[in-house]
PDB file with SEQRES, HELIX, SHEET and CRYST1 records, atoms N, CA, C and O in Angstrom:
SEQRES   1 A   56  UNK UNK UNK UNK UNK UNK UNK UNK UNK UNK UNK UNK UNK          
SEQRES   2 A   56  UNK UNK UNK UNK UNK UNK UNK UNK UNK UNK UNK UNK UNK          
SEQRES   3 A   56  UNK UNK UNK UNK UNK UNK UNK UNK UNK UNK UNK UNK UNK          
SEQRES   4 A   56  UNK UNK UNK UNK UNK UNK UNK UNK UNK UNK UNK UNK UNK          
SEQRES   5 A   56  UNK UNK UNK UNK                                              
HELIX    1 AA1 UNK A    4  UNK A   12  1                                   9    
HELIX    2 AA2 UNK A   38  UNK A   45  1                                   8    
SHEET    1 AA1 2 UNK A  27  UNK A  29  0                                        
SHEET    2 AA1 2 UNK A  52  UNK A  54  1                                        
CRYST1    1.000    1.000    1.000  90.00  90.00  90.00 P 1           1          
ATOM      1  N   UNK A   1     -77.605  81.231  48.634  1.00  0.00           N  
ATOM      2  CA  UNK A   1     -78.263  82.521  48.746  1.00  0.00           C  
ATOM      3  C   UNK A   1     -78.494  83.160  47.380  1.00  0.00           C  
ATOM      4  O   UNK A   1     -79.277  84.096  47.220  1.00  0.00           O  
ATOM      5  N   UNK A   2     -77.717  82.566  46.325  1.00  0.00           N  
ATOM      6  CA  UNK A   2     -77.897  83.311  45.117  1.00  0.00           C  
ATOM      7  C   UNK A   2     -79.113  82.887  44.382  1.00  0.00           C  
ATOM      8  O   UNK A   2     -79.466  83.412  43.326  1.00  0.00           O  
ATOM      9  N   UNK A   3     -79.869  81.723  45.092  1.00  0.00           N  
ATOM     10  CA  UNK A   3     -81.119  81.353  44.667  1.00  0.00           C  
ATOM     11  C   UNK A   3     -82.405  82.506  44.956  1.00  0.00           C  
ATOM     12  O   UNK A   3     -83.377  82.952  44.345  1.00  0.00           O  
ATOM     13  N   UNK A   4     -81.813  82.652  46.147  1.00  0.00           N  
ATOM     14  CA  UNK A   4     -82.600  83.452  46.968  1.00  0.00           C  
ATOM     15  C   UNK A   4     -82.919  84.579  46.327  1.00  0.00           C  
ATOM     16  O   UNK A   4     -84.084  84.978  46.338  1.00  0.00           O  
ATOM     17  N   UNK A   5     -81.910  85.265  45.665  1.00  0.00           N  
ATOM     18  CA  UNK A   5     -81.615  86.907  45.446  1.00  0.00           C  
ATOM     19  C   UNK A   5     -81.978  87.006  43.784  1.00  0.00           C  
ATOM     20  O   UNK A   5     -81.917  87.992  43.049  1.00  0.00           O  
ATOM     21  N   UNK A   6     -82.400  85.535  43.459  1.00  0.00           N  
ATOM     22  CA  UNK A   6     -82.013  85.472  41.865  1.00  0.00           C  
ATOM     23  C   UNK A   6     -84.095  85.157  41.690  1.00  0.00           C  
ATOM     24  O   UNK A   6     -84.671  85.398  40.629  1.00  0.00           O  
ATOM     25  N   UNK A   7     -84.737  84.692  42.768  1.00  0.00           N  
ATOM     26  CA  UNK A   7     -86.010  84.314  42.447  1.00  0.00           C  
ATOM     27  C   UNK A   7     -86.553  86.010  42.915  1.00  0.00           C  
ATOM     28  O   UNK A   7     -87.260  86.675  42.158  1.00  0.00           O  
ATOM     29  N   UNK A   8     -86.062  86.536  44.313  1.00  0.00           N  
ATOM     30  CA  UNK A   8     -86.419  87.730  44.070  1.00  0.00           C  
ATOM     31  C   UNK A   8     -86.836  88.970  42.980  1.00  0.00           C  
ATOM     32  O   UNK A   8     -87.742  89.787  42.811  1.00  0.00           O  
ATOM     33  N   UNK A   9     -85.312  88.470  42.239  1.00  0.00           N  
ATOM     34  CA  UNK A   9     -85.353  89.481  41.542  1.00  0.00           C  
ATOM     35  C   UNK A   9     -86.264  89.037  40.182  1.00  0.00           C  
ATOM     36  O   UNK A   9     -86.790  90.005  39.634  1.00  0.00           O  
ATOM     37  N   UNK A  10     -86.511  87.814  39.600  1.00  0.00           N  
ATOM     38  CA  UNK A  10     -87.352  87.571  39.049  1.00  0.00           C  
ATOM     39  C   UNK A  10     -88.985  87.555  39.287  1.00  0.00           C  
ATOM     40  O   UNK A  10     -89.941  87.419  38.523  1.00  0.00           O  
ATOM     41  N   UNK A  11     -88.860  87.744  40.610  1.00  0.00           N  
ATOM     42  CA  UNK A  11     -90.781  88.464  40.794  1.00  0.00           C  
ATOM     43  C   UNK A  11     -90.940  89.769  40.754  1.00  0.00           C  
ATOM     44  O   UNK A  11     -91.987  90.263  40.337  1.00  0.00           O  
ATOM     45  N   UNK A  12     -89.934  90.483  41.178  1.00  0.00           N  
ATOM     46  CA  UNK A  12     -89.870  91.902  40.910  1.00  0.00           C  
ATOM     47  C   UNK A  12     -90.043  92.269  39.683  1.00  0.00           C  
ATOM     48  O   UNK A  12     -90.971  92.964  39.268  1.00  0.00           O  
ATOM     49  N   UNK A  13     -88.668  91.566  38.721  1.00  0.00           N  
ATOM     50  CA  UNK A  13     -89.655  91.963  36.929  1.00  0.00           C  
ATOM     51  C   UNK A  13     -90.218  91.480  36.491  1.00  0.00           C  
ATOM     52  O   UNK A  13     -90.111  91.409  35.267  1.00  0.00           O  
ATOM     53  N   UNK A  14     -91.292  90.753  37.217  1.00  0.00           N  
ATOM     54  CA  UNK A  14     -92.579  89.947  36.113  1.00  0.00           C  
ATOM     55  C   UNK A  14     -93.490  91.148  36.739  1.00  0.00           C  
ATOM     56  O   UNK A  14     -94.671  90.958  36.449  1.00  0.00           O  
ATOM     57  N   UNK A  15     -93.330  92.083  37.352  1.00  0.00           N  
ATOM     58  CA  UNK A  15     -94.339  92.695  37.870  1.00  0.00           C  
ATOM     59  C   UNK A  15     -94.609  94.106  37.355  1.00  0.00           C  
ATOM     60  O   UNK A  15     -95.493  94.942  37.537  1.00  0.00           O  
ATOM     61  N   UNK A  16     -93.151  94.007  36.424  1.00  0.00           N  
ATOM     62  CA  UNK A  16     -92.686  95.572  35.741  1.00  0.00           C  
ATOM     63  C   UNK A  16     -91.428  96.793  36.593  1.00  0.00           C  
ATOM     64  O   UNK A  16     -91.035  97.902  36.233  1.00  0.00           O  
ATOM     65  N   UNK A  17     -91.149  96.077  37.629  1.00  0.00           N  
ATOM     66  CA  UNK A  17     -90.117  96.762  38.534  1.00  0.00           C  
ATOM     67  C   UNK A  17     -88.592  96.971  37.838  1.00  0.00           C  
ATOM     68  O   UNK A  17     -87.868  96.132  38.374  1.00  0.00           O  
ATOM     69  N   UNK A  18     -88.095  97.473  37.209  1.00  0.00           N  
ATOM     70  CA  UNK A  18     -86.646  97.677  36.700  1.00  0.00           C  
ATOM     71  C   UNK A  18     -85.682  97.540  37.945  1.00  0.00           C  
ATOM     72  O   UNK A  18     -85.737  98.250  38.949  1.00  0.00           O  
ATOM     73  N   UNK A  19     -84.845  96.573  37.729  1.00  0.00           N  
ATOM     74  CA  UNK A  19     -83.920  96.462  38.386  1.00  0.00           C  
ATOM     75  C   UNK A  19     -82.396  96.103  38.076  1.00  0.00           C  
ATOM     76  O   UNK A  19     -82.258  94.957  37.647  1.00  0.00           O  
ATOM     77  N   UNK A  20     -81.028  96.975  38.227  1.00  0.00           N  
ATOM     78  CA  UNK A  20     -80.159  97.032  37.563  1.00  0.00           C  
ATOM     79  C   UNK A  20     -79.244  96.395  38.678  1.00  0.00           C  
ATOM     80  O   UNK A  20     -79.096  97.048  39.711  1.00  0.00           O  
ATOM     81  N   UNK A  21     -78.533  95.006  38.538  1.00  0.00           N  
ATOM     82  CA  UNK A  21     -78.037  93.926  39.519  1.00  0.00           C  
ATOM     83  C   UNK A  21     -76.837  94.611  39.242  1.00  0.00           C  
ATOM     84  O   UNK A  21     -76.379  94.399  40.365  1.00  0.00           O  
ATOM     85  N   UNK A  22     -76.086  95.151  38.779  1.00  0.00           N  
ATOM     86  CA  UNK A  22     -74.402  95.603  38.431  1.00  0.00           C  
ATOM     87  C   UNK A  22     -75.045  96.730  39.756  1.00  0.00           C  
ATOM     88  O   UNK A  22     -75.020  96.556  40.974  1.00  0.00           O  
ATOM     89  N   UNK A  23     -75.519  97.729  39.066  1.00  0.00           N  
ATOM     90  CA  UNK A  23     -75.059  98.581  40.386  1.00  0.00           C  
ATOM     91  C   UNK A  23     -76.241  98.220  41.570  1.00  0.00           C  
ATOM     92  O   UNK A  23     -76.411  99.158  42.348  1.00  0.00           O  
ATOM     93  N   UNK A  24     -76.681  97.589  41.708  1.00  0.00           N  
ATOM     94  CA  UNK A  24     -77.440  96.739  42.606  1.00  0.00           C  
ATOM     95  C   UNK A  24     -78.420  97.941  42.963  1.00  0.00           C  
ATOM     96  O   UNK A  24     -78.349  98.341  44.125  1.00  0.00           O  
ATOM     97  N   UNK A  25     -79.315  98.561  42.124  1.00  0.00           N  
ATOM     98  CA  UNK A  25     -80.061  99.640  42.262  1.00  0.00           C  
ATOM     99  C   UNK A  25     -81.741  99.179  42.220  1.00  0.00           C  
ATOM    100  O   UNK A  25     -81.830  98.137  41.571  1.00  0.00           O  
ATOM    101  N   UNK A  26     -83.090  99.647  42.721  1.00  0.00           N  
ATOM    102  CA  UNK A  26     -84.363  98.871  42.081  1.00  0.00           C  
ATOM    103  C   UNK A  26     -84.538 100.372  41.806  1.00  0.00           C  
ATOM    104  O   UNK A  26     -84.231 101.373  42.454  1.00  0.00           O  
ATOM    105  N   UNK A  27     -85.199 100.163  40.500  1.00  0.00           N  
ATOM    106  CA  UNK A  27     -85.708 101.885  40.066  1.00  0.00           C  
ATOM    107  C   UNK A  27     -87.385 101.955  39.959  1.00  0.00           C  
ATOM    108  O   UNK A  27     -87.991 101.614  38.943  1.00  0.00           O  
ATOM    109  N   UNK A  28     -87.967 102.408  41.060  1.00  0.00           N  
ATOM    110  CA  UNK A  28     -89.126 102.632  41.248  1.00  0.00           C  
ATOM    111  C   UNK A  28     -89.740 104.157  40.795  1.00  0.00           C  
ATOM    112  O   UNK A  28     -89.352 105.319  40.917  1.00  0.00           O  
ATOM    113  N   UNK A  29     -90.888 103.495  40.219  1.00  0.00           N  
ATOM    114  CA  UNK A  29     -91.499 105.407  39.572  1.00  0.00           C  
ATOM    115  C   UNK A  29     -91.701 106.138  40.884  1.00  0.00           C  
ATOM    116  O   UNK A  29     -92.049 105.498  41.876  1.00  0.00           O  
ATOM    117  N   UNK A  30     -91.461 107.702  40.949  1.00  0.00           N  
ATOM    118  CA  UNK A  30     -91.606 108.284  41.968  1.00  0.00           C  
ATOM    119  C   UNK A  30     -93.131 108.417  42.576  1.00  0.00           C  
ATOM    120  O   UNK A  30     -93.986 108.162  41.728  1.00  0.00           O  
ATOM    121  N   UNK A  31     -93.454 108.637  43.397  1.00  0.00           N  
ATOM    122  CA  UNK A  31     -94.571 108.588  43.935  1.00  0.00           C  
ATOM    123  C   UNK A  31     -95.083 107.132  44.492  1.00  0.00           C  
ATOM    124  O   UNK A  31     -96.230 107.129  44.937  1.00  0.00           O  
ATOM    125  N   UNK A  32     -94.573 106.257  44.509  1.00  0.00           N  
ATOM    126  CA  UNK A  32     -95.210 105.077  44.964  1.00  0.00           C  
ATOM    127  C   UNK A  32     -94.430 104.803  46.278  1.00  0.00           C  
ATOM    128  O   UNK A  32     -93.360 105.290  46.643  1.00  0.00           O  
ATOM    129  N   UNK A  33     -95.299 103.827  46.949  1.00  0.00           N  
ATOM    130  CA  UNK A  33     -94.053 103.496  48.271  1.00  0.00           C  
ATOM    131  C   UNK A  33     -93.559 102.037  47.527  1.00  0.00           C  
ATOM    132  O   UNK A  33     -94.155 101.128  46.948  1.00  0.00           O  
ATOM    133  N   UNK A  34     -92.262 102.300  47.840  1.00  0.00           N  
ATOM    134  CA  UNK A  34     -91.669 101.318  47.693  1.00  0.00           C  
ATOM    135  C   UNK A  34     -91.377 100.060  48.632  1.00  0.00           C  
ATOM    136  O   UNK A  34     -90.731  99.051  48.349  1.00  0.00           O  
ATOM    137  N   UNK A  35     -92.044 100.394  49.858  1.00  0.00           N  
ATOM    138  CA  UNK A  35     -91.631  98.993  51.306  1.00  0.00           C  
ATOM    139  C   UNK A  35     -92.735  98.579  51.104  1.00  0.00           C  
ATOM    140  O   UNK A  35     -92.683  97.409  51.484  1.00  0.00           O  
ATOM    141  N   UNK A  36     -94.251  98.888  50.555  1.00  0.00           N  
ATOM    142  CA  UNK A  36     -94.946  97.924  49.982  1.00  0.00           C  
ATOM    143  C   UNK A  36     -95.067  96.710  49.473  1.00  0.00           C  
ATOM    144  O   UNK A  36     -96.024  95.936  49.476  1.00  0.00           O  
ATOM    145  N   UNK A  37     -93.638  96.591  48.887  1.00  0.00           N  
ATOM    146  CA  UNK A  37     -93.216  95.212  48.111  1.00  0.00           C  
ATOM    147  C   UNK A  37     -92.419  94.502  48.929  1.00  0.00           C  
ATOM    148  O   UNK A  37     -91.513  95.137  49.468  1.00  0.00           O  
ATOM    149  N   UNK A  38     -92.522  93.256  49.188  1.00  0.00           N  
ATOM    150  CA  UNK A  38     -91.504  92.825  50.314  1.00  0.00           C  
ATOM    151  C   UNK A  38     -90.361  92.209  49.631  1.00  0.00           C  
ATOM    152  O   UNK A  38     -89.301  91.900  50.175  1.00  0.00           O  
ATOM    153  N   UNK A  39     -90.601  92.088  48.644  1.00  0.00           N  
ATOM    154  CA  UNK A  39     -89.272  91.736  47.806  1.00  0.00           C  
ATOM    155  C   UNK A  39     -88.347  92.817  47.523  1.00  0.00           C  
ATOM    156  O   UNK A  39     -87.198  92.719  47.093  1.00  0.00           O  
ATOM    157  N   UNK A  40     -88.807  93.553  47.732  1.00  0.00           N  
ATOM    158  CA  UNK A  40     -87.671  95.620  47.748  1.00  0.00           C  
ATOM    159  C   UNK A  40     -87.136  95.151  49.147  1.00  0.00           C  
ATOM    160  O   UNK A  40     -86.010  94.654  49.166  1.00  0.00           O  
ATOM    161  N   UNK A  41     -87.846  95.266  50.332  1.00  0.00           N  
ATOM    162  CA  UNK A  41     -87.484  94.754  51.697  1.00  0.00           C  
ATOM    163  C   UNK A  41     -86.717  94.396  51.919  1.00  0.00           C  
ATOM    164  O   UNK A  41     -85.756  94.851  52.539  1.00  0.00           O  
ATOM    165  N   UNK A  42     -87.001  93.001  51.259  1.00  0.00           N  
ATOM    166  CA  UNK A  42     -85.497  91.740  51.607  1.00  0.00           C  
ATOM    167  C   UNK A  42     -84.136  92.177  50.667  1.00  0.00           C  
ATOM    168  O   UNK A  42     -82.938  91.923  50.790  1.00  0.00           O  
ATOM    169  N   UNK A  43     -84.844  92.883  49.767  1.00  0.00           N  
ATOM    170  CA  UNK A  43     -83.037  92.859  48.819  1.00  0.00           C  
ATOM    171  C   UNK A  43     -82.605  94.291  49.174  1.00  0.00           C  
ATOM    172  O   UNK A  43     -81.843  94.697  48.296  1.00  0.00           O  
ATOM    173  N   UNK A  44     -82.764  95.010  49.929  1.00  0.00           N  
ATOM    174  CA  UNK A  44     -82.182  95.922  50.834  1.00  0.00           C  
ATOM    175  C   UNK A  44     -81.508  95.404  51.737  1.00  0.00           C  
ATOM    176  O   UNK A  44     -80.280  95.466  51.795  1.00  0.00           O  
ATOM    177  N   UNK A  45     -82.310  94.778  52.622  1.00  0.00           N  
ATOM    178  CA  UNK A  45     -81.882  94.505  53.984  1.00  0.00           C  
ATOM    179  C   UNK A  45     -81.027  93.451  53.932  1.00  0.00           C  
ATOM    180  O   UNK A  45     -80.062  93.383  54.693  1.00  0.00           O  
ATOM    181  N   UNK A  46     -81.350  92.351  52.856  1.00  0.00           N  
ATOM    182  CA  UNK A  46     -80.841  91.083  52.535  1.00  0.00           C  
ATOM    183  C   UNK A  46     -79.041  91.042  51.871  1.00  0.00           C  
ATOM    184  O   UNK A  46     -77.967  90.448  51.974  1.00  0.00           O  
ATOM    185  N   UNK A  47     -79.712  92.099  51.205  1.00  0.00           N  
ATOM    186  CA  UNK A  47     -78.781  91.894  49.782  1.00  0.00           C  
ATOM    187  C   UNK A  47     -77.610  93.205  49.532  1.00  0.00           C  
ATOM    188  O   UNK A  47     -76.684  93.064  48.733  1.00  0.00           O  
ATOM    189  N   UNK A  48     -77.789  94.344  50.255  1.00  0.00           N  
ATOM    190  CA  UNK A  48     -77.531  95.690  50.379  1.00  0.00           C  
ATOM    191  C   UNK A  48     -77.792  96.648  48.919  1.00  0.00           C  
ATOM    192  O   UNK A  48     -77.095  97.583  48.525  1.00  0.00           O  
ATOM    193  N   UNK A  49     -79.179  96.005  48.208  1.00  0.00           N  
ATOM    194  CA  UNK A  49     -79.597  96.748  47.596  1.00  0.00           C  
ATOM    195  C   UNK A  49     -79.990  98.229  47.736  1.00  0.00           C  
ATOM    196  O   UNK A  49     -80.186  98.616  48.888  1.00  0.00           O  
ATOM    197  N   UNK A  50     -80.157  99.258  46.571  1.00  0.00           N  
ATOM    198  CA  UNK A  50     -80.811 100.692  47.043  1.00  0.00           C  
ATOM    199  C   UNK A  50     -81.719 100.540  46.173  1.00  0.00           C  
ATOM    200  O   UNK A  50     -81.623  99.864  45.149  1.00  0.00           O  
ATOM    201  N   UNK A  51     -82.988 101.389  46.669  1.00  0.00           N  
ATOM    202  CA  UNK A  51     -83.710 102.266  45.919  1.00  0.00           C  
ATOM    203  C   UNK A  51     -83.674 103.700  45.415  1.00  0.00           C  
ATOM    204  O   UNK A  51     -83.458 104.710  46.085  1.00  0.00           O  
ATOM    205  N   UNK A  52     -84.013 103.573  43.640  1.00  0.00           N  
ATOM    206  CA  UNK A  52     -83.785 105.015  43.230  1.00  0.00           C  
ATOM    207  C   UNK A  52     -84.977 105.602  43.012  1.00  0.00           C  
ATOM    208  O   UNK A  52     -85.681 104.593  43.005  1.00  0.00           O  
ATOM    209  N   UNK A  53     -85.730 106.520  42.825  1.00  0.00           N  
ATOM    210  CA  UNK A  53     -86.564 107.143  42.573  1.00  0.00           C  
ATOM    211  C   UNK A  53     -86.767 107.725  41.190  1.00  0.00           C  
ATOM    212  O   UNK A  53     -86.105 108.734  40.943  1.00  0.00           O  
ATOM    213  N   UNK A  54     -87.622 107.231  40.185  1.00  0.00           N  
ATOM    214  CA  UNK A  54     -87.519 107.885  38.922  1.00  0.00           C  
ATOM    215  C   UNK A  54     -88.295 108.945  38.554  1.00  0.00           C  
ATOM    216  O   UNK A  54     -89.494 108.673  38.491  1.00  0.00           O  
ATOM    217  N   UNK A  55     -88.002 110.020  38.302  1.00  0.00           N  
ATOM    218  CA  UNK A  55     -88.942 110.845  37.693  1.00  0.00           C  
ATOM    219  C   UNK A  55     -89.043 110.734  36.499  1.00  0.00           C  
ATOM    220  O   UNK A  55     -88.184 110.423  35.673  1.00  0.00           O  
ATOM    221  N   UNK A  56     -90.540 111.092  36.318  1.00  0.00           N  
ATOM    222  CA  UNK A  56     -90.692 111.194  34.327  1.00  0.00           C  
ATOM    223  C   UNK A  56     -92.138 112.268  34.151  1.00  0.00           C  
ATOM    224  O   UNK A  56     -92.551 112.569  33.030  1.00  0.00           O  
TER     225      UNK A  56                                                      
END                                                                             
């Protein structure tokens, strides 16, 4: 499964998505939907990832 969670997370940052695996957080700019991406999807549901919301 760590293949699984490890190719995820490498399409997520070729795409520009910040994602911090220690506190298992994806930091998405605010305003976008984030279940758009199905790779956010699975490493929620999959993985018990969260999404944070960034403002700037």
């Amino acid at each position: 499964m760590a293949s699984v969670r490890d190719n995820l997370l490498y399409r997520l940052r070729k795409k520009g998505v910040v994602v911090i695996t220690k506190a298992r957080t994806v930091d998405i700019p605010h305003g976008s939907d984030p279940w758009e991406r199905i790779e956010v999807v699975r490493l929620c549901k999959e993985f018990g990832f969260a999404v944070q919301f960034i403002l700037s």
